PDB file of C-alpha atoms in Angstrom:
ATOM      1  CA  UNK A 274      64.694 -32.781  -9.376  1.00  0.00           C
ATOM      2  CA  UNK A 275      60.870 -33.312  -9.232  1.00  0.00           C
ATOM      3  CA  UNK A 276      59.576 -36.878  -8.965  1.00  0.00           C
ATOM      4  CA  UNK A 277      58.393 -38.194 -12.307  1.00  0.00           C
ATOM      5  CA  UNK A 278      54.735 -38.397 -11.249  1.00  0.00           C
ATOM      6  CA  UNK A 279      54.590 -35.141  -9.350  1.00  0.00           C
ATOM      7  CA  UNK A 280      52.710 -32.991 -11.875  1.00  0.00           C
ATOM      8  CA  UNK A 281      50.259 -35.762 -12.688  1.00  0.00           C
ATOM      9  CA  UNK A 282      49.583 -36.379  -9.001  1.00  0.00           C
ATOM     10  CA  UNK A 283      48.913 -32.712  -8.279  1.00  0.00           C
ATOM     11  CA  UNK A 284      46.679 -32.374 -11.298  1.00  0.00           C
ATOM     12  CA  UNK A 285      44.663 -35.439 -10.289  1.00  0.00           C
ATOM     13  CA  UNK A 286      44.381 -34.214  -6.705  1.00  0.00           C
ATOM     14  CA  UNK A 287      43.194 -30.800  -7.927  1.00  0.00           C
ATOM     15  CA  UNK A 288      40.558 -32.283 -10.249  1.00  0.00           C
ATOM     16  CA  UNK A 289      39.130 -34.412  -7.437  1.00  0.00           C
ATOM     17  CA  UNK A 290      39.438 -31.939  -4.579  1.00  0.00           C
ATOM     18  CA  UNK A 291      37.790 -28.870  -6.125  1.00  0.00           C
ATOM     19  CA  UNK A 292      34.471 -30.583  -6.980  1.00  0.00           C
ATOM     20  CA  UNK A 293      34.504 -32.185  -3.528  1.00  0.00           C
ATOM     21  CA  UNK A 294      34.814 -28.759  -1.925  1.00  0.00           C
ATOM     22  CA  UNK A 295      31.925 -27.556  -4.061  1.00  0.00           C
ATOM     23  CA  UNK A 296      29.757 -30.466  -2.901  1.00  0.00           C
ATOM     24  CA  UNK A 297      30.634 -29.850   0.728  1.00  0.00           C
ATOM     25  CA  UNK A 298      29.787 -26.183   0.328  1.00  0.00           C
ATOM     26  CA  UNK A 299      26.399 -27.048  -1.143  1.00  0.00           C
ATOM     27  CA  UNK A 300      25.690 -29.471   1.705  1.00  0.00           C
ATOM     28  CA  UNK A 301      26.666 -26.846   4.269  1.00  0.00           C
ATOM     29  CA  UNK A 302      24.477 -24.236   2.568  1.00  0.00           C
ATOM     30  CA  UNK A 303      21.556 -26.661   2.506  1.00  0.00           C
ATOM     31  CA  UNK A 304      21.978 -27.477   6.188  1.00  0.00           C
ATOM     32  CA  UNK A 305      22.214 -23.791   7.155  1.00  0.00           C
ATOM     33  CA  UNK A 306      19.142 -23.038   5.075  1.00  0.00           C
ATOM     34  CA  UNK A 307      17.222 -25.842   6.772  1.00  0.00           C
ATOM     35  CA  UNK A 308      18.390 -24.640  10.186  1.00  0.00           C
ATOM     36  CA  UNK A 309      17.193 -21.128   9.427  1.00  0.00           C
ATOM     37  CA  UNK A 310      13.850 -22.410   8.261  1.00  0.00           C
ATOM     38  CA  UNK A 311      13.492 -24.481  11.414  1.00  0.00           C
ATOM     39  CA  UNK A 312      13.774 -21.391  13.602  1.00  0.00           C
ATOM     40  CA  UNK A 313      11.894 -18.998  11.355  1.00  0.00           C
ATOM     41  CA  UNK A 314       9.078 -17.236  13.130  1.00  0.00           C
ATOM     42  CA  UNK A 315       5.637 -18.471  12.049  1.00  0.00           C
ATOM     43  CA  UNK A 316       3.440 -15.871  10.310  1.00  0.00           C
ATOM     44  CA  UNK A 317       2.169 -13.232  12.697  1.00  0.00           C
ATOM     45  CA  UNK A 318      -1.604 -13.590  12.991  1.00  0.00           C
ATOM     46  CA  UNK A 319      -3.411 -10.297  13.522  1.00  0.00           C
ATOM     47  CA  UNK A 320      -7.097  -9.633  14.153  1.00  0.00           C
ATOM     48  CA  UNK A 321      -8.463  -6.144  13.585  1.00  0.00           C
ATOM     49  CA  UNK A 322     -11.896  -5.500  15.115  1.00  0.00           C
ATOM     50  CA  UNK A 323     -14.048  -2.940  13.323  1.00  0.00           C
ATOM     51  CA  UNK A 324     -15.574   0.053  15.150  1.00  0.00           C
ATOM     52  CA  UNK A 325     -16.920  -1.148  18.512  1.00  0.00           C
ATOM     53  CA  UNK A 326     -20.364   0.421  19.033  1.00  0.00           C
ATOM     54  CA  UNK A 327     -21.744   0.823  22.553  1.00  0.00           C
ATOM     55  CA  UNK A 328     -22.475  -1.866  25.107  1.00  0.00           C
ATOM     56  CA  UNK A 329     -23.501  -4.492  22.517  1.00  0.00           C
ATOM     57  CA  UNK A 330     -20.179  -4.057  20.750  1.00  0.00           C
ATOM     58  CA  UNK A 331     -18.206  -4.293  23.978  1.00  0.00           C
ATOM     59  CA  UNK A 332     -20.150  -7.423  24.913  1.00  0.00           C
ATOM     60  CA  UNK A 333     -19.290  -9.003  21.565  1.00  0.00           C
ATOM     61  CA  UNK A 334     -15.612  -8.243  22.144  1.00  0.00           C
ATOM     62  CA  UNK A 335     -15.732  -9.647  25.661  1.00  0.00           C
ATOM     63  CA  UNK A 336     -17.369 -12.913  24.656  1.00  0.00           C
ATOM     64  CA  UNK A 337     -15.848 -13.567  21.237  1.00  0.00           C
ATOM     65  CA  UNK A 338     -12.257 -12.301  21.346  1.00  0.00           C
ATOM     66  CA  UNK A 339     -10.989 -14.973  23.794  1.00  0.00           C
ATOM     67  CA  UNK A 340     -12.571 -17.643  21.580  1.00  0.00           C
ATOM     68  CA  UNK A 341     -11.052 -16.177  18.420  1.00  0.00           C
ATOM     69  CA  UNK A 342      -7.620 -15.903  20.020  1.00  0.00           C
ATOM     70  CA  UNK A 343      -7.641 -19.591  20.920  1.00  0.00           C
ATOM     71  CA  UNK A 344      -9.223 -20.857  17.711  1.00  0.00           C
ATOM     72  CA  UNK A 345      -6.919 -18.967  15.349  1.00  0.00           C
ATOM     73  CA  UNK A 346      -3.756 -18.755  17.497  1.00  0.00           C
ATOM     74  CA  UNK A 347      -3.848 -14.973  17.236  1.00  0.00           C
ATOM     75  CA  UNK A 348      -0.715 -13.040  18.154  1.00  0.00           C
ATOM     76  CA  UNK A 349      -2.147  -9.538  18.329  1.00  0.00           C
ATOM     77  CA  UNK A 350      -5.640  -7.997  18.435  1.00  0.00           C
ATOM     78  CA  UNK A 351      -6.324  -4.381  17.465  1.00  0.00           C
ATOM     79  CA  UNK A 352      -9.721  -2.671  17.715  1.00  0.00           C
ATOM     80  CA  UNK A 353     -11.167   0.685  16.725  1.00  0.00           C
ATOM     81  CA  UNK A 354     -12.863   1.962  19.887  1.00  0.00           C
ATOM     82  CA  UNK A 355     -14.059   5.446  18.964  1.00  0.00           C
ATOM     83  CA  UNK A 356     -17.759   4.539  19.424  1.00  0.00           C
ATOM     84  CA  UNK A 357     -17.385   2.285  22.464  1.00  0.00           C
ATOM     85  CA  UNK A 358     -19.036   4.566  25.041  1.00  0.00           C
ATOM     86  CA  UNK A 359     -22.765   4.755  24.347  1.00  0.00           C
ATOM     87  CA  UNK A 360     -22.063   4.744  20.626  1.00  0.00           C
ATOM     88  CA  UNK A 361     -20.124   8.034  20.696  1.00  0.00           C
ATOM     89  CA  UNK A 362     -16.573   8.406  21.913  1.00  0.00           C
ATOM     90  CA  UNK A 363     -14.683   6.415  24.522  1.00  0.00           C
ATOM     91  CA  UNK A 364     -13.878   6.671  28.234  1.00  0.00           C
ATOM     92  CA  UNK A 365     -11.164   5.096  30.416  1.00  0.00           C
ATOM     93  CA  UNK A 366     -13.759   2.691  31.838  1.00  0.00           C
ATOM     94  CA  UNK A 367     -14.966   1.424  28.454  1.00  0.00           C
ATOM     95  CA  UNK A 368     -11.397   1.278  27.185  1.00  0.00           C
ATOM     96  CA  UNK A 369     -10.329  -0.890  30.118  1.00  0.00           C
ATOM     97  CA  UNK A 370     -13.301  -3.195  29.495  1.00  0.00           C
ATOM     98  CA  UNK A 371     -12.102  -3.722  25.922  1.00  0.00           C
ATOM     99  CA  UNK A 372      -8.435  -4.157  26.862  1.00  0.00           C
ATOM    100  CA  UNK A 373      -9.324  -6.697  29.558  1.00  0.00           C
ATOM    101  CA  UNK A 374     -11.225  -8.729  26.943  1.00  0.00           C
ATOM    102  CA  UNK A 375      -8.030  -9.486  25.043  1.00  0.00           C
ATOM    103  CA  UNK A 376      -7.472  -6.422  22.851  1.00  0.00           C
ATOM    104  CA  UNK A 377      -3.848  -5.261  22.715  1.00  0.00           C
ATOM    105  CA  UNK A 378      -4.116  -1.879  20.964  1.00  0.00           C
ATOM    106  CA  UNK A 379      -6.972   0.532  20.208  1.00  0.00           C
ATOM    107  CA  UNK A 380      -7.354   3.114  17.454  1.00  0.00           C
ATOM    108  CA  UNK A 381      -9.943   5.880  17.071  1.00  0.00           C
ATOM    109  CA  UNK A 382     -11.260   8.506  14.649  1.00  0.00           C
ATOM    110  CA  UNK A 383     -13.461  11.563  14.280  1.00  0.00           C
ATOM    111  CA  UNK A 384     -15.586  10.734  17.370  1.00  0.00           C
ATOM    112  CA  UNK A 385     -12.467  10.899  19.522  1.00  0.00           C
ATOM    113  CA  UNK A 386     -13.600  13.977  21.459  1.00  0.00           C
ATOM    114  CA  UNK A 387     -17.242  12.973  22.114  1.00  0.00           C
ATOM    115  CA  UNK A 388     -16.488  12.074  25.756  1.00  0.00           C
ATOM    116  CA  UNK A 389     -14.484  14.551  27.845  1.00  0.00           C
ATOM    117  CA  UNK A 390     -12.892  11.691  29.810  1.00  0.00           C
ATOM    118  CA  UNK A 391     -10.878  10.793  26.707  1.00  0.00           C
ATOM    119  CA  UNK A 392      -8.245  13.316  27.792  1.00  0.00           C
ATOM    120  CA  UNK A 393      -7.241  10.925  30.579  1.00  0.00           C
ATOM    121  CA  UNK A 394      -6.812   8.112  28.053  1.00  0.00           C
ATOM    122  CA  UNK A 395      -4.734  10.249  25.718  1.00  0.00           C
ATOM    123  CA  UNK A 396      -2.483  11.317  28.575  1.00  0.00           C
ATOM    124  CA  UNK A 397      -1.935   7.959  30.270  1.00  0.00           C
ATOM    125  CA  UNK A 398      -2.728   5.023  27.981  1.00  0.00           C
ATOM    126  CA  UNK A 399      -0.006   4.244  25.422  1.00  0.00           C
ATOM    127  CA  UNK A 400      -2.114   1.440  23.931  1.00  0.00           C
ATOM    128  CA  UNK A 401      -4.741   3.963  22.812  1.00  0.00           C
ATOM    129  CA  UNK A 402      -4.076   5.903  19.602  1.00  0.00           C
ATOM    130  CA  UNK A 403      -5.706   8.926  18.020  1.00  0.00           C
ATOM    131  CA  UNK A 404      -5.272   9.921  14.353  1.00  0.00           C
ATOM    132  CA  UNK A 405      -1.710  10.997  13.603  1.00  0.00           C
ATOM    133  CA  UNK A 406      -2.740  14.004  11.525  1.00  0.00           C
ATOM    134  CA  UNK A 407      -4.170  16.152  14.297  1.00  0.00           C
ATOM    135  CA  UNK A 408      -2.265  19.443  14.604  1.00  0.00           C
ATOM    136  CA  UNK A 409       1.013  19.565  16.561  1.00  0.00           C
ATOM    137  CA  UNK A 410       0.418  19.844  20.289  1.00  0.00           C
ATOM    138  CA  UNK A 411      -2.716  17.667  20.298  1.00  0.00           C
ATOM    139  CA  UNK A 412      -2.657  15.278  23.283  1.00  0.00           C
ATOM    140  CA  UNK A 413      -1.955  11.624  22.648  1.00  0.00           C
ATOM    141  CA  UNK A 414      -0.078   9.772  19.948  1.00  0.00           C
ATOM    142  CA  UNK A 415      -0.900   8.733  16.401  1.00  0.00           C
ATOM    143  CA  UNK A 416       1.268   5.644  16.273  1.00  0.00           C
ATOM    144  CA  UNK A 417       2.964   3.176  18.558  1.00  0.00           C
ATOM    145  CA  UNK A 418       5.366   0.254  18.495  1.00  0.00           C
ATOM    146  CA  UNK A 419       4.291  -2.709  20.587  1.00  0.00           C
ATOM    147  CA  UNK A 420       6.052  -5.926  21.622  1.00  0.00           C
ATOM    148  CA  UNK A 421       4.288  -9.236  21.090  1.00  0.00           C
ATOM    149  CA  UNK A 422       5.392 -12.821  21.670  1.00  0.00           C
ATOM    150  CA  UNK A 423       4.761 -15.616  19.201  1.00  0.00           C
ATOM    151  CA  UNK A 424       4.428 -18.919  21.131  1.00  0.00           C
ATOM    152  CA  UNK A 425       4.415 -20.900  17.878  1.00  0.00           C
ATOM    153  CA  UNK A 426       8.018 -19.963  17.153  1.00  0.00           C
ATOM    154  CA  UNK A 427      11.184 -21.560  18.475  1.00  0.00           C
ATOM    155  CA  UNK A 428      12.502 -18.018  18.757  1.00  0.00           C
ATOM    156  CA  UNK A 429      11.225 -16.691  22.077  1.00  0.00           C
ATOM    157  CA  UNK A 430      12.228 -13.087  21.539  1.00  0.00           C
ATOM    158  CA  UNK A 431       9.439 -10.533  21.299  1.00  0.00           C
ATOM    159  CA  UNK A 432       8.301  -9.302  17.890  1.00  0.00           C
ATOM    160  CA  UNK A 433       7.784  -5.589  17.295  1.00  0.00           C
ATOM    161  CA  UNK A 434       4.631  -4.436  15.537  1.00  0.00           C
ATOM    162  CA  UNK A 435       3.758  -0.844  14.702  1.00  0.00           C
ATOM    163  CA  UNK A 436       0.209   0.512  14.566  1.00  0.00           C
ATOM    164  CA  UNK A 437      -0.563   3.769  12.756  1.00  0.00           C
ATOM    165  CA  UNK A 438      -3.886   5.625  12.993  1.00  0.00           C
ATOM    166  CA  UNK A 439      -4.833   8.098  10.226  1.00  0.00           C
ATOM    167  CA  UNK A 440      -7.958  10.126   9.460  1.00  0.00           C
ATOM    168  CA  UNK A 441      -9.125  11.141   5.998  1.00  0.00           C
ATOM    169  CA  UNK A 442     -10.166  14.657   4.983  1.00  0.00           C
ATOM    170  CA  UNK A 443     -12.776  14.097   2.250  1.00  0.00           C
ATOM    171  CA  UNK A 444     -16.274  14.745   3.748  1.00  0.00           C
ATOM    172  CA  UNK A 445     -14.569  14.792   7.161  1.00  0.00           C
ATOM    173  CA  UNK A 446     -13.266  17.485   9.548  1.00  0.00           C
ATOM    174  CA  UNK A 447     -10.190  19.040   7.981  1.00  0.00           C
ATOM    175  CA  UNK A 448      -6.957  17.904   9.613  1.00  0.00           C
ATOM    176  CA  UNK A 449      -3.344  17.871   8.467  1.00  0.00           C
ATOM    177  CA  UNK A 450      -2.648  16.022   5.197  1.00  0.00           C
ATOM    178  CA  UNK A 451      -2.535  12.303   6.121  1.00  0.00           C
ATOM    179  CA  UNK A 452      -0.687  11.371   2.923  1.00  0.00           C
ATOM    180  CA  UNK A 453       2.273  13.619   3.656  1.00  0.00           C
ATOM    181  CA  UNK A 454       2.460  12.657   7.319  1.00  0.00           C
ATOM    182  CA  UNK A 455       2.034   8.933   6.620  1.00  0.00           C
ATOM    183  CA  UNK A 456       5.072   8.783   4.346  1.00  0.00           C
ATOM    184  CA  UNK A 457       7.410  10.238   6.953  1.00  0.00           C
ATOM    185  CA  UNK A 458       5.906   8.270   9.836  1.00  0.00           C
ATOM    186  CA  UNK A 459       6.098   4.936   8.013  1.00  0.00           C
ATOM    187  CA  UNK A 460       9.767   5.534   7.229  1.00  0.00           C
ATOM    188  CA  UNK A 461      10.380   6.243  10.905  1.00  0.00           C
ATOM    189  CA  UNK A 462       8.512   3.133  12.045  1.00  0.00           C
ATOM    190  CA  UNK A 463      10.355   0.934   9.536  1.00  0.00           C
ATOM    191  CA  UNK A 464      13.593   1.741  11.327  1.00  0.00           C
ATOM    192  CA  UNK A 465      12.291  -0.478  14.139  1.00  0.00           C
ATOM    193  CA  UNK A 466       9.944  -2.979  12.479  1.00  0.00           C
ATOM    194  CA  UNK A 467       8.636  -3.987   9.070  1.00  0.00           C
ATOM    195  CA  UNK A 468       5.312  -5.147  10.535  1.00  0.00           C
ATOM    196  CA  UNK A 469       3.103  -2.056  10.305  1.00  0.00           C
ATOM    197  CA  UNK A 470      -0.707  -1.974  10.518  1.00  0.00           C
ATOM    198  CA  UNK A 471      -2.604   1.143   9.392  1.00  0.00           C
ATOM    199  CA  UNK A 472      -6.177   2.059  10.406  1.00  0.00           C
ATOM    200  CA  UNK A 473      -7.333   4.564   7.764  1.00  0.00           C
ATOM    201  CA  UNK A 474     -10.413   6.178   9.285  1.00  0.00           C
ATOM    202  CA  UNK A 475     -12.093   7.880   6.334  1.00  0.00           C
ATOM    203  CA  UNK A 476     -15.376   8.447   4.518  1.00  0.00           C
ATOM    204  CA  UNK A 477     -14.259   8.296   0.889  1.00  0.00           C
ATOM    205  CA  UNK A 478     -13.380   4.947  -0.642  1.00  0.00           C
ATOM    206  CA  UNK A 479     -10.976   6.615  -3.066  1.00  0.00           C
ATOM    207  CA  UNK A 480      -9.028   8.177  -0.187  1.00  0.00           C
ATOM    208  CA  UNK A 481      -8.643   4.816   1.551  1.00  0.00           C
ATOM    209  CA  UNK A 482      -7.517   2.996  -1.590  1.00  0.00           C
ATOM    210  CA  UNK A 483      -5.124   5.807  -2.521  1.00  0.00           C
ATOM    211  CA  UNK A 484      -3.479   5.639   0.895  1.00  0.00           C
ATOM    212  CA  UNK A 485      -3.070   1.876   0.606  1.00  0.00           C
ATOM    213  CA  UNK A 486      -1.672   2.101  -2.919  1.00  0.00           C
ATOM    214  CA  UNK A 487       0.816   4.757  -1.839  1.00  0.00           C
ATOM    215  CA  UNK A 488       1.994   2.600   1.075  1.00  0.00           C
ATOM    216  CA  UNK A 489       1.998  -0.712  -0.827  1.00  0.00           C
ATOM    217  CA  UNK A 490       5.182  -2.595  -0.001  1.00  0.00           C
ATOM    218  CA  UNK A 491       5.981  -0.265   2.903  1.00  0.00           C
ATOM    219  CA  UNK A 492       3.358  -1.453   5.403  1.00  0.00           C
ATOM    220  CA  UNK A 493       1.781  -4.827   6.141  1.00  0.00           C
ATOM    221  CA  UNK A 494      -1.855  -3.752   5.942  1.00  0.00           C
ATOM    222  CA  UNK A 495      -4.154  -0.779   5.426  1.00  0.00           C
ATOM    223  CA  UNK A 496      -7.721  -1.311   6.665  1.00  0.00           C
ATOM    224  CA  UNK A 497     -10.473   1.287   6.397  1.00  0.00           C
ATOM    225  CA  UNK A 498     -12.903   2.218   9.161  1.00  0.00           C
ATOM    226  CA  UNK A 499     -15.668   4.796   9.784  1.00  0.00           C
ATOM    227  CA  UNK A 500     -18.485   3.902   7.346  1.00  0.00           C
ATOM    228  CA  UNK A 501     -19.665   0.854   9.377  1.00  0.00           C
ATOM    229  CA  UNK A 502     -20.451  -1.172   6.238  1.00  0.00           C
ATOM    230  CA  UNK A 503     -18.111  -4.112   5.637  1.00  0.00           C
ATOM    231  CA  UNK A 504     -16.856  -4.229   2.066  1.00  0.00           C
ATOM    232  CA  UNK A 505     -15.978  -7.359   0.070  1.00  0.00           C
ATOM    233  CA  UNK A 506     -12.769  -6.153  -1.591  1.00  0.00           C
ATOM    234  CA  UNK A 507     -10.147  -7.778   0.649  1.00  0.00           C
ATOM    235  CA  UNK A 508      -6.918  -8.308  -1.294  1.00  0.00           C
ATOM    236  CA  UNK A 509      -3.135  -8.219  -1.126  1.00  0.00           C
ATOM    237  CA  UNK A 510      -1.542  -5.617  -3.371  1.00  0.00           C
ATOM    238  CA  UNK A 511       1.523  -6.465  -5.525  1.00  0.00           C
ATOM    239  CA  UNK A 512       3.952  -5.053  -2.959  1.00  0.00           C
ATOM    240  CA  UNK A 513       2.585  -7.280  -0.183  1.00  0.00           C
ATOM    241  CA  UNK A 514       0.207  -4.878   1.590  1.00  0.00           C
ATOM    242  CA  UNK A 515      -3.160  -6.333   2.648  1.00  0.00           C
ATOM    243  CA  UNK A 516      -6.159  -4.082   2.062  1.00  0.00           C
ATOM    244  CA  UNK A 517      -9.865  -3.832   2.921  1.00  0.00           C
ATOM    245  CA  UNK A 518     -11.859  -0.662   2.225  1.00  0.00           C
ATOM    246  CA  UNK A 519     -14.012  -0.962   5.344  1.00  0.00           C
ATOM    247  CA  UNK A 520     -13.975  -3.532   8.130  1.00  0.00           C
ATOM    248  CA  UNK A 521     -17.620  -2.867   9.112  1.00  0.00           C
ATOM    249  CA  UNK A 522     -18.596  -2.453  12.760  1.00  0.00           C
ATOM    250  CA  UNK A 523     -18.930  -4.524  15.911  1.00  0.00           C
ATOM    251  CA  UNK A 524     -22.348  -4.117  17.473  1.00  0.00           C
ATOM    252  CA  UNK A 525     -26.073  -4.396  16.702  1.00  0.00           C
ATOM    253  CA  UNK A 526     -26.777  -4.908  12.991  1.00  0.00           C
ATOM    254  CA  UNK A 527     -30.587  -4.813  13.201  1.00  0.00           C
ATOM    255  CA  UNK A 528     -30.081  -1.074  12.988  1.00  0.00           C
ATOM    256  CA  UNK A 529     -28.887   1.841  10.907  1.00  0.00           C
ATOM    257  CA  UNK A 530     -25.126   1.697  11.394  1.00  0.00           C
ATOM    258  CA  UNK A 531     -25.653   0.590  15.001  1.00  0.00           C
ATOM    259  CA  UNK A 532     -28.478   3.004  15.907  1.00  0.00           C
ATOM    260  CA  UNK A 533     -32.200   2.397  16.373  1.00  0.00           C
ATOM    261  CA  UNK A 534     -33.906   2.422  12.989  1.00  0.00           C
ATOM    262  CA  UNK A 535     -37.010   4.586  13.465  1.00  0.00           C
ATOM    263  CA  UNK A 536     -35.358   7.783  14.767  1.00  0.00           C
ATOM    264  CA  UNK A 537     -32.915   7.760  11.841  1.00  0.00           C
ATOM    265  CA  UNK A 538     -35.739   7.361   9.325  1.00  0.00           C
ATOM    266  CA  UNK A 539     -37.693  10.132  11.072  1.00  0.00           C
ATOM    267  CA  UNK A 540     -34.699  12.429  10.804  1.00  0.00           C
ATOM    268  CA  UNK A 541     -34.573  11.862   7.052  1.00  0.00           C
ATOM    269  CA  UNK A 542     -38.337  12.357   6.722  1.00  0.00           C
ATOM    270  CA  UNK A 543     -38.619  15.539   8.826  1.00  0.00           C
ATOM    271  CA  UNK A 544     -35.081  17.023   8.935  1.00  0.00           C
ATOM    272  CA  UNK A 545     -35.722  17.500  12.660  1.00  0.00           C
ATOM    273  CA  UNK A 546     -33.161  16.511  15.339  1.00  0.00           C
ATOM    274  CA  UNK A 547     -33.654  13.050  16.841  1.00  0.00           C
ATOM    275  CA  UNK A 548     -31.979  11.109  19.623  1.00  0.00           C
ATOM    276  CA  UNK A 549     -30.159   8.145  18.101  1.00  0.00           C
ATOM    277  CA  UNK A 550     -29.995   5.396  20.705  1.00  0.00           C
ATOM    278  CA  UNK A 551     -27.754   2.368  20.214  1.00  0.00           C
ATOM    279  CA  UNK A 552     -29.761  -0.589  18.891  1.00  0.00           C
ATOM    280  CA  UNK A 553     -29.733  -4.010  20.564  1.00  0.00           C
ATOM    281  CA  UNK A 554     -30.470  -6.853  18.155  1.00  0.00           C
ATOM    282  CA  UNK A 555     -28.320  -9.149  15.937  1.00  0.00           C
ATOM    283  CA  UNK A 556     -24.939  -8.322  17.398  1.00  0.00           C
ATOM    284  CA  UNK A 557     -21.952  -9.134  15.181  1.00  0.00           C
ATOM    285  CA  UNK A 558     -18.220  -8.885  15.656  1.00  0.00           C
ATOM    286  CA  UNK A 559     -16.802  -7.701  12.355  1.00  0.00           C
ATOM    287  CA  UNK A 560     -13.265  -7.104  11.213  1.00  0.00           C
ATOM    288  CA  UNK A 561     -10.449  -8.809   9.379  1.00  0.00           C
ATOM    289  CA  UNK A 562      -7.734 -11.390  10.070  1.00  0.00           C
ATOM    290  CA  UNK A 563      -4.355 -10.942   8.427  1.00  0.00           C
ATOM    291  CA  UNK A 564      -1.289 -13.186   8.416  1.00  0.00           C
ATOM    292  CA  UNK A 565       2.045 -11.409   8.059  1.00  0.00           C
ATOM    293  CA  UNK A 566       5.501 -12.765   7.282  1.00  0.00           C
ATOM    294  CA  UNK A 567       7.717 -11.675  10.160  1.00  0.00           C
ATOM    295  CA  UNK A 568      10.929 -11.360   8.148  1.00  0.00           C
ATOM    296  CA  UNK A 569       9.583  -9.210   5.312  1.00  0.00           C
ATOM    297  CA  UNK A 570       6.546  -7.591   6.919  1.00  0.00           C
ATOM    298  CA  UNK A 571       4.469  -8.562   3.891  1.00  0.00           C
ATOM    299  CA  UNK A 572       0.945  -9.942   4.201  1.00  0.00           C
ATOM    300  CA  UNK A 573       0.445 -13.541   3.094  1.00  0.00           C
ATOM    301  CA  UNK A 574      -3.284 -13.928   3.841  1.00  0.00           C
ATOM    302  CA  UNK A 575      -6.337 -11.763   4.500  1.00  0.00           C
ATOM    303  CA  UNK A 576      -9.818 -12.894   5.542  1.00  0.00           C
ATOM    304  CA  UNK A 577     -12.894 -10.921   6.551  1.00  0.00           C
ATOM    305  CA  UNK A 578     -14.578 -11.692   9.887  1.00  0.00           C
ATOM    306  CA  UNK A 579     -18.300 -11.375  10.598  1.00  0.00           C
ATOM    307  CA  UNK A 580     -19.327 -13.511  13.569  1.00  0.00           C
ATOM    308  CA  UNK A 581     -22.697 -13.510  15.286  1.00  0.00           C
ATOM    309  CA  UNK A 582     -22.699 -13.190  19.062  1.00  0.00           C
TER     310      UNK A 582
END
């Protein structure tokens, strides 16, 4: 025979115990959430340096990049180096000068082949990229995955970041279709990391924006290069992809796109060939800083850079 108060006791115990379990579960969830937040990696801070032009551009990188890294706690620095050697192309020597100044990865573009020594870079330097959409069999690589360490995080493991270099086709040498290749390559890179930076080296604004819109939500940032004129349309698209049509250029701005003014004007006046020397005055480091959420790969902040040497 059951004790007289058995059912009442069990019912009372049940009414009290179930809410208590719910409260404990909420407390545990709150504590776990706080613990996760405490070890969450701080936003990855990336600096992209616009087209480095000649010795003045390399000098700006050498003097300003270490300062910028310290001042902004930068995690990774990427630069477009296709004009680093005398304003046309790049060599192993000029590349090493830029890398030793604090640049982690370099991209390029249509001036890739202007110096014959570039073949050595393409064969031996994994930190140097050429546009992905060159035909199969072209030396070098169009993308790379690089390990960086974020000293601001309690998590000491390295963070993977992918860099993808593309070249447009409108008013440019005709290469493979960058839109088709980008889709497949981004999917491949996302198998390893969600933090993906794209240098879209192109002439046409519409081609740059179209690429960024297509990749919105799939990459962290798409930044345009090639035209050497910094645009003022920095933004973060709805999917979380940061965008800037053109990052400008790093080098002498008392010039025509980095070259001495008079020979360029004379070329337009006479249609006769001229020698375009790299200019020297008013040297600026231009580019863009982007903060990226490590967990999602989405951009949380974008800011143009234009700093006088």
